[in-house]
Amino acid sequence: MKYYPMFDLFDDFFTGNTTSDVMKTDIVEKDGNYEMSMELPGVKKEDIQMELKDGYLKVTATHGSNTEDKDEKGRVVRKERVSGSYSRSFYVGEGIHQEDVKASFDNGELKIVVPKEAPKQIEENKFIPIE
């Protein structure tokens, strides 16, 4: 059985994390990359942060709503919109660097491309000066 580091079968099951219900993510393996499509409806681009640390890619999104229905006395009659901060982490590998990850955001969908394997470092020829 081949191990895919991006997938953890126990990701949300044992932690009771319901963030994946909000940040639904599809992951496809294509052309040597993992292509992730994450639903973030109602979130603005400037409210999304991505961090790569110790092989984990963490995506955090903040969603706020200041709109409330109030009656004539200023009491909230109904507030159905959710506001808060959500995050998900994916293990992408120790060898992946920040510059290897590409991301774009359009119409409530965050698209992330992560190389399946860390790019190989090409050793440059370094000439030693002779004195």
XYZ file of N, CA, C and O in Angstrom:
524
model
N 0.840 -1.179 0.000
C 0.000 0.000 0.000
C 0.884 1.240 0.000
O 1.822 1.341 0.774
N 0.604 2.158 -0.859
C 1.392 3.385 -0.976
C 0.915 4.404 0.048
O -0.276 4.576 0.250
N 1.851 5.060 0.715
C 1.515 6.060 1.726
C 1.506 7.441 1.103
O 2.447 7.845 0.440
N 0.406 8.153 1.264
C 0.273 9.510 0.779
C 0.355 10.446 1.979
O -0.546 10.461 2.818
N 1.434 11.228 2.106
C 1.608 12.066 3.293
C 0.536 13.133 3.451
O 0.304 13.597 4.549
N -0.154 13.515 2.386
C -1.163 14.570 2.487
C -2.409 14.087 3.223
O -3.201 14.872 3.681
N -2.610 12.792 3.309
C -3.843 12.272 3.860
C -3.584 11.601 5.200
O -2.709 10.775 5.322
N -4.333 11.970 6.184
C -4.254 11.333 7.479
C -5.645 10.791 7.791
O -6.573 11.553 8.006
N -5.785 9.474 7.805
C -7.094 8.870 8.004
C -7.732 9.277 9.315
O -8.938 9.266 9.462
N -6.908 9.645 10.291
C -7.426 10.001 11.602
C -7.480 11.504 11.798
O -7.654 11.983 12.907
N -7.368 12.259 10.729
C -7.290 13.728 10.764
C -8.334 14.344 11.690
O -7.999 15.007 12.638
N -9.585 14.142 11.415
C -10.641 14.781 12.183
C -11.404 13.797 13.066
O -12.143 14.195 13.943
N -11.214 12.495 12.826
C -12.020 11.500 13.509
C -11.807 11.507 15.022
O -12.750 11.593 15.790
N -10.544 11.447 15.448
C -10.277 11.363 16.872
C -10.222 12.719 17.555
O -10.441 12.822 18.755
N -9.929 13.768 16.812
C -9.825 15.088 17.431
C -11.176 15.751 17.590
O -11.296 16.734 18.309
N -12.198 15.250 16.891
C -13.510 15.865 16.968
C -13.557 17.209 16.268
O -14.434 18.020 16.471
N -12.602 17.454 15.419
C -12.495 18.725 14.706
C -13.573 18.803 13.643
O -13.684 17.931 12.797
N -14.376 19.846 13.683
C -15.420 20.017 12.678
C -15.051 21.096 11.671
O -15.865 21.478 10.852
N -13.821 21.582 11.729
C -13.378 22.606 10.792
C -13.476 22.102 9.360
O -13.791 22.861 8.457
N -13.248 20.811 9.142
C -13.316 20.277 7.784
C -14.728 20.382 7.219
O -14.924 20.332 6.021
N -15.728 20.518 8.097
C -17.085 20.733 7.619
C -17.215 22.112 6.993
O -18.045 22.333 6.123
N -16.419 23.063 7.464
C -16.466 24.429 6.964
C -15.476 24.616 5.814
O -15.781 25.244 4.826
N -14.293 24.053 5.945
C -13.229 24.224 4.957
C -13.098 22.940 4.136
O -12.061 22.287 4.144
N -14.141 22.591 3.408
C -14.135 21.356 2.623
C -13.047 21.442 1.563
O -12.917 22.446 0.864
N -12.263 20.378 1.460
C -11.097 20.388 0.588
C -11.060 19.139 -0.278
O -11.198 18.031 0.221
N -10.854 19.349 -1.584
C -10.612 18.257 -2.518
C -9.124 18.267 -2.837
O -8.546 19.331 -3.066
N -8.502 17.082 -2.843
C -7.080 16.976 -3.155
C -6.923 16.005 -4.306
O -7.407 14.872 -4.243
N -6.249 16.472 -5.361
C -6.036 15.668 -6.554
C -4.533 15.596 -6.808
O -3.828 16.593 -6.685
N -4.057 14.423 -7.188
C -2.658 14.261 -7.564
C -2.566 14.428 -9.076
O -3.231 13.717 -9.836
N -1.768 15.402 -9.535
C -1.688 15.697 -10.962
C -0.316 16.263 -11.303
O 0.160 17.190 -10.652
N 0.310 15.721 -12.320
C 1.584 16.214 -12.845
C 2.653 16.370 -11.758
O 3.380 17.354 -11.720
N 2.751 15.407 -10.855
C 3.769 15.450 -9.816
C 3.465 16.426 -8.686
O 4.333 16.730 -7.880
N 2.238 16.917 -8.638
C 1.825 17.863 -7.595
C 0.552 17.372 -6.923
O -0.184 16.558 -7.470
N 0.299 17.926 -5.747
C -1.007 17.801 -5.112
C -1.723 19.112 -5.368
O -1.197 20.179 -5.062
N -2.906 19.051 -5.957
C -3.704 20.244 -6.205
C -4.886 20.221 -5.253
O -5.706 19.298 -5.290
N -4.949 21.227 -4.398
C -5.985 21.311 -3.381
C -6.965 22.410 -3.754
O -6.555 23.495 -4.150
N -8.251 22.124 -3.609
C -9.303 23.111 -3.826
C -10.119 23.174 -2.540
O -10.755 22.199 -2.163
N -10.085 24.328 -1.886
C -10.731 24.489 -0.586
C -11.853 25.507 -0.686
O -11.653 26.623 -1.173
N -13.044 25.124 -0.222
C -14.196 26.027 -0.220
C -14.105 26.990 0.961
O -13.998 26.559 2.100
N -14.151 28.276 0.660
C -14.147 29.315 1.692
C -15.185 30.376 1.334
O -14.840 31.538 1.088
N -16.459 30.019 1.306
C -17.484 30.994 0.914
C -17.595 32.122 1.928
O -17.523 31.899 3.137
N -17.725 33.330 1.417
C -17.888 34.498 2.276
C -16.612 35.018 2.882
O -16.627 35.988 3.638
N -15.479 34.392 2.578
C -14.184 34.819 3.122
C -13.478 35.680 2.091
O -13.518 35.398 0.896
N -12.848 36.752 2.550
C -12.084 37.623 1.659
C -10.637 37.140 1.590
O -10.115 36.552 2.544
N -9.988 37.417 0.478
C -8.602 37.006 0.255
C -7.698 37.492 1.378
O -6.833 36.752 1.851
N -7.901 38.727 1.836
C -7.036 39.289 2.878
C -7.266 38.654 4.254
O -6.492 38.869 5.183
N -8.312 37.830 4.391
C -8.603 37.154 5.655
C -8.105 35.705 5.679
O -8.472 34.934 6.558
N -7.267 35.357 4.701
C -6.705 34.002 4.623
C -5.201 34.082 4.864
O -4.521 34.936 4.312
N -4.714 33.186 5.711
C -3.278 33.098 5.959
C -2.832 31.654 5.756
O -3.550 30.724 6.120
N -1.648 31.498 5.182
C -1.067 30.173 5.004
C 0.316 30.184 5.621
O 1.075 31.128 5.446
N 0.624 29.102 6.335
C 1.913 28.995 7.011
C 2.469 27.597 6.776
O 1.733 26.612 6.841
N 3.762 27.515 6.493
C 4.434 26.233 6.310
C 5.476 26.107 7.410
O 6.395 26.925 7.502
N 5.290 25.094 8.272
C 6.207 24.931 9.401
C 6.337 23.446 9.724
O 5.329 22.751 9.866
N 7.573 22.974 9.808
C 7.874 21.582 10.166
C 7.143 20.577 9.282
O 6.679 19.534 9.751
N 7.001 20.891 8.002
C 6.371 19.982 7.058
C 4.860 20.058 7.009
O 4.222 19.338 6.250
N 4.260 20.937 7.813
C 2.800 21.091 7.831
C 2.393 22.408 7.196
O 2.936 23.462 7.537
N 1.436 22.328 6.283
C 0.856 23.515 5.664
C -0.430 23.821 6.416
O -1.359 23.018 6.437
N -0.473 24.977 7.070
C -1.640 25.373 7.859
C -2.350 26.518 7.149
O -1.738 27.528 6.817
N -3.645 26.342 6.910
C -4.473 27.357 6.271
C -5.451 27.869 7.320
O -6.174 27.081 7.940
N -5.457 29.180 7.542
C -6.357 29.802 8.507
C -7.197 30.839 7.788
O -6.674 31.643 7.016
N -8.501 30.821 8.042
C -9.418 31.789 7.443
C -10.271 32.400 8.544
O -10.763 31.698 9.424
N -10.432 33.711 8.474
C -11.268 34.430 9.431
C -12.481 34.948 8.694
O -12.357 35.551 7.627
N -13.629 34.709 9.276
C -14.880 35.138 8.648
C -15.676 35.915 9.686
O -15.920 35.429 10.772
N -16.055 37.124 9.344
C -16.814 37.936 10.281
C -18.037 38.520 9.633
O -18.083 38.751 8.428
N -19.046 38.747 10.441
C -20.272 39.345 9.956
C -20.739 40.376 10.973
O -20.950 40.059 12.136
N -20.869 41.607 10.539
C -21.319 42.670 11.427
C -22.797 42.983 11.257
O -23.322 43.876 11.888
N -23.468 42.255 10.376
C -24.868 42.526 10.092
C -25.759 41.791 11.082
O -25.609 40.595 11.285
N -26.656 42.530 11.704
C -27.606 41.938 12.638
C -28.976 42.539 12.378
O -29.097 43.702 12.013
N -30.031 41.760 12.579
C -31.399 42.268 12.525
C -31.765 42.685 13.935
O -31.659 41.899 14.869
N -32.167 43.923 14.104
C -32.549 44.417 15.430
C -33.983 44.927 15.386
O -34.442 45.423 14.373
N -34.649 44.806 16.517
C -35.993 45.371 16.590
C -35.887 46.853 16.946
O -34.789 47.413 17.028
N -37.011 47.514 17.160
C -37.008 48.964 17.409
C -36.291 49.342 18.702
O -35.866 50.484 18.875
N -36.090 48.409 19.618
C -35.383 48.700 20.865
C -33.901 48.345 20.770
O -33.174 48.451 21.740
N -33.478 47.898 19.602
C -32.065 47.592 19.408
C -31.679 46.182 19.803
O -30.503 45.851 19.823
N -32.642 45.354 20.161
C -32.345 43.968 20.518
C -32.180 43.135 19.255
O -32.896 43.333 18.279
N -31.267 42.191 19.299
C -31.061 41.298 18.162
C -32.236 40.335 18.092
O -32.565 39.650 19.047
N -32.900 40.328 16.949
C -34.037 39.453 16.727
C -33.554 38.095 16.227
O -34.002 37.055 16.673
N -32.625 38.120 15.303
C -32.095 36.897 14.731
C -30.689 37.148 14.218
O -30.418 38.164 13.602
N -29.783 36.205 14.476
C -28.434 36.273 13.928
C -28.053 34.859 13.518
O -27.793 34.020 14.362
N -28.082 34.605 12.211
C -27.822 33.264 11.698
C -26.430 33.120 11.108
O -25.986 32.010 10.870
N -25.758 34.193 10.859
C -24.448 34.120 10.236
C -23.382 33.796 11.275
O -23.412 34.290 12.386
N -22.473 32.983 10.860
C -21.405 32.543 11.744
C -20.182 33.414 11.518
O -19.850 33.768 10.393
N -19.528 33.765 12.592
C -18.260 34.464 12.469
C -17.253 33.746 13.335
O -17.599 33.135 14.340
N -16.035 33.780 12.908
C -14.990 33.103 13.665
C -13.771 32.837 12.810
O -13.645 33.336 11.698
N -12.895 32.034 13.349
C -11.656 31.685 12.678
C -11.588 30.171 12.547
O -11.928 29.444 13.483
N -11.169 29.704 11.385
C -11.093 28.285 11.106
C -9.703 27.974 10.568
O -9.091 28.808 9.897
N -9.213 26.773 10.841
C -7.925 26.388 10.275
C -7.872 24.891 10.043
O -8.575 24.118 10.692
N -7.044 24.525 9.082
C -6.772 23.121 8.774
C -5.294 22.990 8.482
O -4.671 23.901 7.947
N -4.762 21.840 8.821
C -3.352 21.553 8.561
C -3.236 20.297 7.723
O -4.006 19.354 7.895
N -2.242 20.304 6.833
C -1.969 19.166 5.970
C -0.472 18.897 6.019
O 0.329 19.823 5.877
N -0.097 17.646 6.203
C 1.322 17.303 6.181
C 1.760 17.207 4.722
O 1.230 16.417 3.952
N 2.741 18.041 4.337
C 3.201 18.065 2.947
C 4.626 17.553 2.803
O 5.105 17.375 1.700
N 5.330 17.370 3.912
C 6.689 16.839 3.858
C 7.707 17.844 4.341
O 7.550 19.054 4.187
N 8.765 17.326 4.929
C 9.818 18.172 5.509
C 10.602 18.955 4.450
O 11.068 20.033 4.713
N 10.747 18.400 3.256
C 11.589 19.029 2.249
C 10.918 20.143 1.458
O 11.560 20.813 0.645
N 9.645 20.367 1.669
C 8.920 21.406 0.934
C 9.193 22.756 1.575
O 9.161 22.901 2.798
N 9.481 23.745 0.749
C 9.753 25.104 1.228
C 8.629 26.045 0.791
O 7.870 25.731 -0.123
N 8.580 27.191 1.420
C 7.535 28.181 1.160
C 7.446 28.542 -0.321
O 6.357 28.651 -0.880
N 8.578 28.695 -0.967
C 8.582 29.103 -2.376
C 8.094 27.986 -3.316
O 7.783 28.245 -4.474
N 7.989 26.749 -2.814
C 7.505 25.631 -3.622
C 5.976 25.587 -3.696
O 5.410 24.926 -4.555
N 5.307 26.272 -2.762
C 3.847 26.233 -2.667
C 3.258 27.423 -3.424
O 3.689 28.559 -3.243
N 2.278 27.159 -4.266
C 1.596 28.214 -5.034
C 0.121 28.234 -4.629
O -0.477 27.183 -4.415
N -0.453 29.422 -4.536
C -1.854 29.530 -4.135
C -2.542 30.665 -4.882
O -1.913 31.672 -5.216
N -3.852 30.487 -5.112
C -4.675 31.538 -5.714
C -6.054 31.465 -5.081
O -6.480 30.415 -4.599
N -6.764 32.583 -5.093
C -8.088 32.641 -4.491
C -9.026 33.375 -5.431
O -8.727 34.469 -5.890
N -10.155 32.735 -5.752
C -11.129 33.341 -6.641
C -12.514 32.808 -6.318
O -12.711 31.590 -6.208
N -13.457 33.709 -6.155
C -14.869 33.376 -5.989
C -15.119 32.350 -4.869
O -15.856 31.387 -5.038
N -14.469 32.550 -3.717
C -14.688 31.689 -2.566
C -13.970 30.357 -2.594
O -14.241 29.475 -1.785
N -13.037 30.182 -3.532
C -12.292 28.930 -3.624
C -10.793 29.206 -3.583
O -10.269 29.973 -4.394
N -10.123 28.580 -2.618
C -8.674 28.686 -2.491
C -8.056 27.486 -3.187
O -8.400 26.337 -2.884
N -7.177 27.738 -4.147
C -6.490 26.664 -4.865
C -5.023 26.700 -4.463
O -4.375 27.745 -4.539
N -4.523 25.545 -4.030
C -3.148 25.424 -3.569
C -2.483 24.303 -4.350
O -3.065 23.224 -4.505
N -1.263 24.548 -4.825
C -0.490 23.525 -5.518
C 0.788 23.295 -4.721
O 1.554 24.223 -4.465
N 0.980 22.023 -4.320
C 2.147 21.632 -3.533
C 2.840 20.492 -4.271
O 2.172 19.534 -4.684
N 4.166 20.577 -4.461
C 4.850 19.463 -5.121
C 4.725 18.183 -4.302
O 4.761 18.217 -3.070
N 4.554 17.076 -4.987
C 4.411 15.781 -4.323
C 5.698 15.419 -3.598
O 5.666 14.859 -2.510
N 6.803 15.743 -4.192
C 8.111 15.504 -3.587
C 8.884 16.808 -3.595
O 8.679 17.658 -4.460
N 9.768 16.947 -2.638
C 10.586 18.152 -2.556
C 11.453 18.268 -3.805
O 12.029 17.276 -4.253
N 11.507 19.473 -4.383
C 12.367 19.662 -5.548
C 13.825 19.349 -5.195
O 14.282 19.677 -4.107
N 14.487 18.689 -6.102
C 15.886 18.326 -5.861
C 16.766 19.554 -6.005
O 16.597 20.353 -6.922
N 17.663 19.675 -5.082
C 18.610 20.780 -5.113
C 19.679 20.490 -6.163
O 20.297 19.434 -6.140
N 19.863 21.410 -7.067
C 20.882 21.258 -8.095
C 22.152 21.923 -7.577
O 22.160 23.108 -7.253
N 23.167 21.110 -7.484
C 24.427 21.643 -6.976
C 25.101 22.445 -8.075
O 25.283 21.974 -9.199
N 25.421 23.669 -7.744
C 26.084 24.543 -8.706
C 27.581 24.303 -8.649
O 28.134 24.019 -7.593
N 28.202 24.440 -9.818
C 29.659 24.351 -9.833
C 30.234 25.590 -9.194
O 29.904 26.710 -9.589
N 31.043 25.378 -8.222
C 31.682 26.512 -7.559
C 33.168 26.405 -7.833
O 33.809 25.411 -7.471
N 33.657 27.410 -8.504
C 35.063 27.409 -8.849
C 35.872 28.002 -7.718
O 35.483 28.987 -7.092
N 36.991 27.386 -7.484
C 37.881 27.847 -6.424
C 38.974 28.681 -7.082
O 39.667 28.236 -7.984
N 39.069 29.940 -6.640
C 40.122 30.780 -7.224
C 41.510 30.301 -6.815
O 41.716 29.849 -5.701
N 42.429 30.393 -7.769
C 43.819 30.006 -7.506
C 44.626 31.270 -7.317
O 44.602 32.164 -8.154
N 45.340 31.296 -6.210
C 46.138 32.505 -5.913
C 47.552 32.351 -6.395
O 48.099 31.305 -6.502
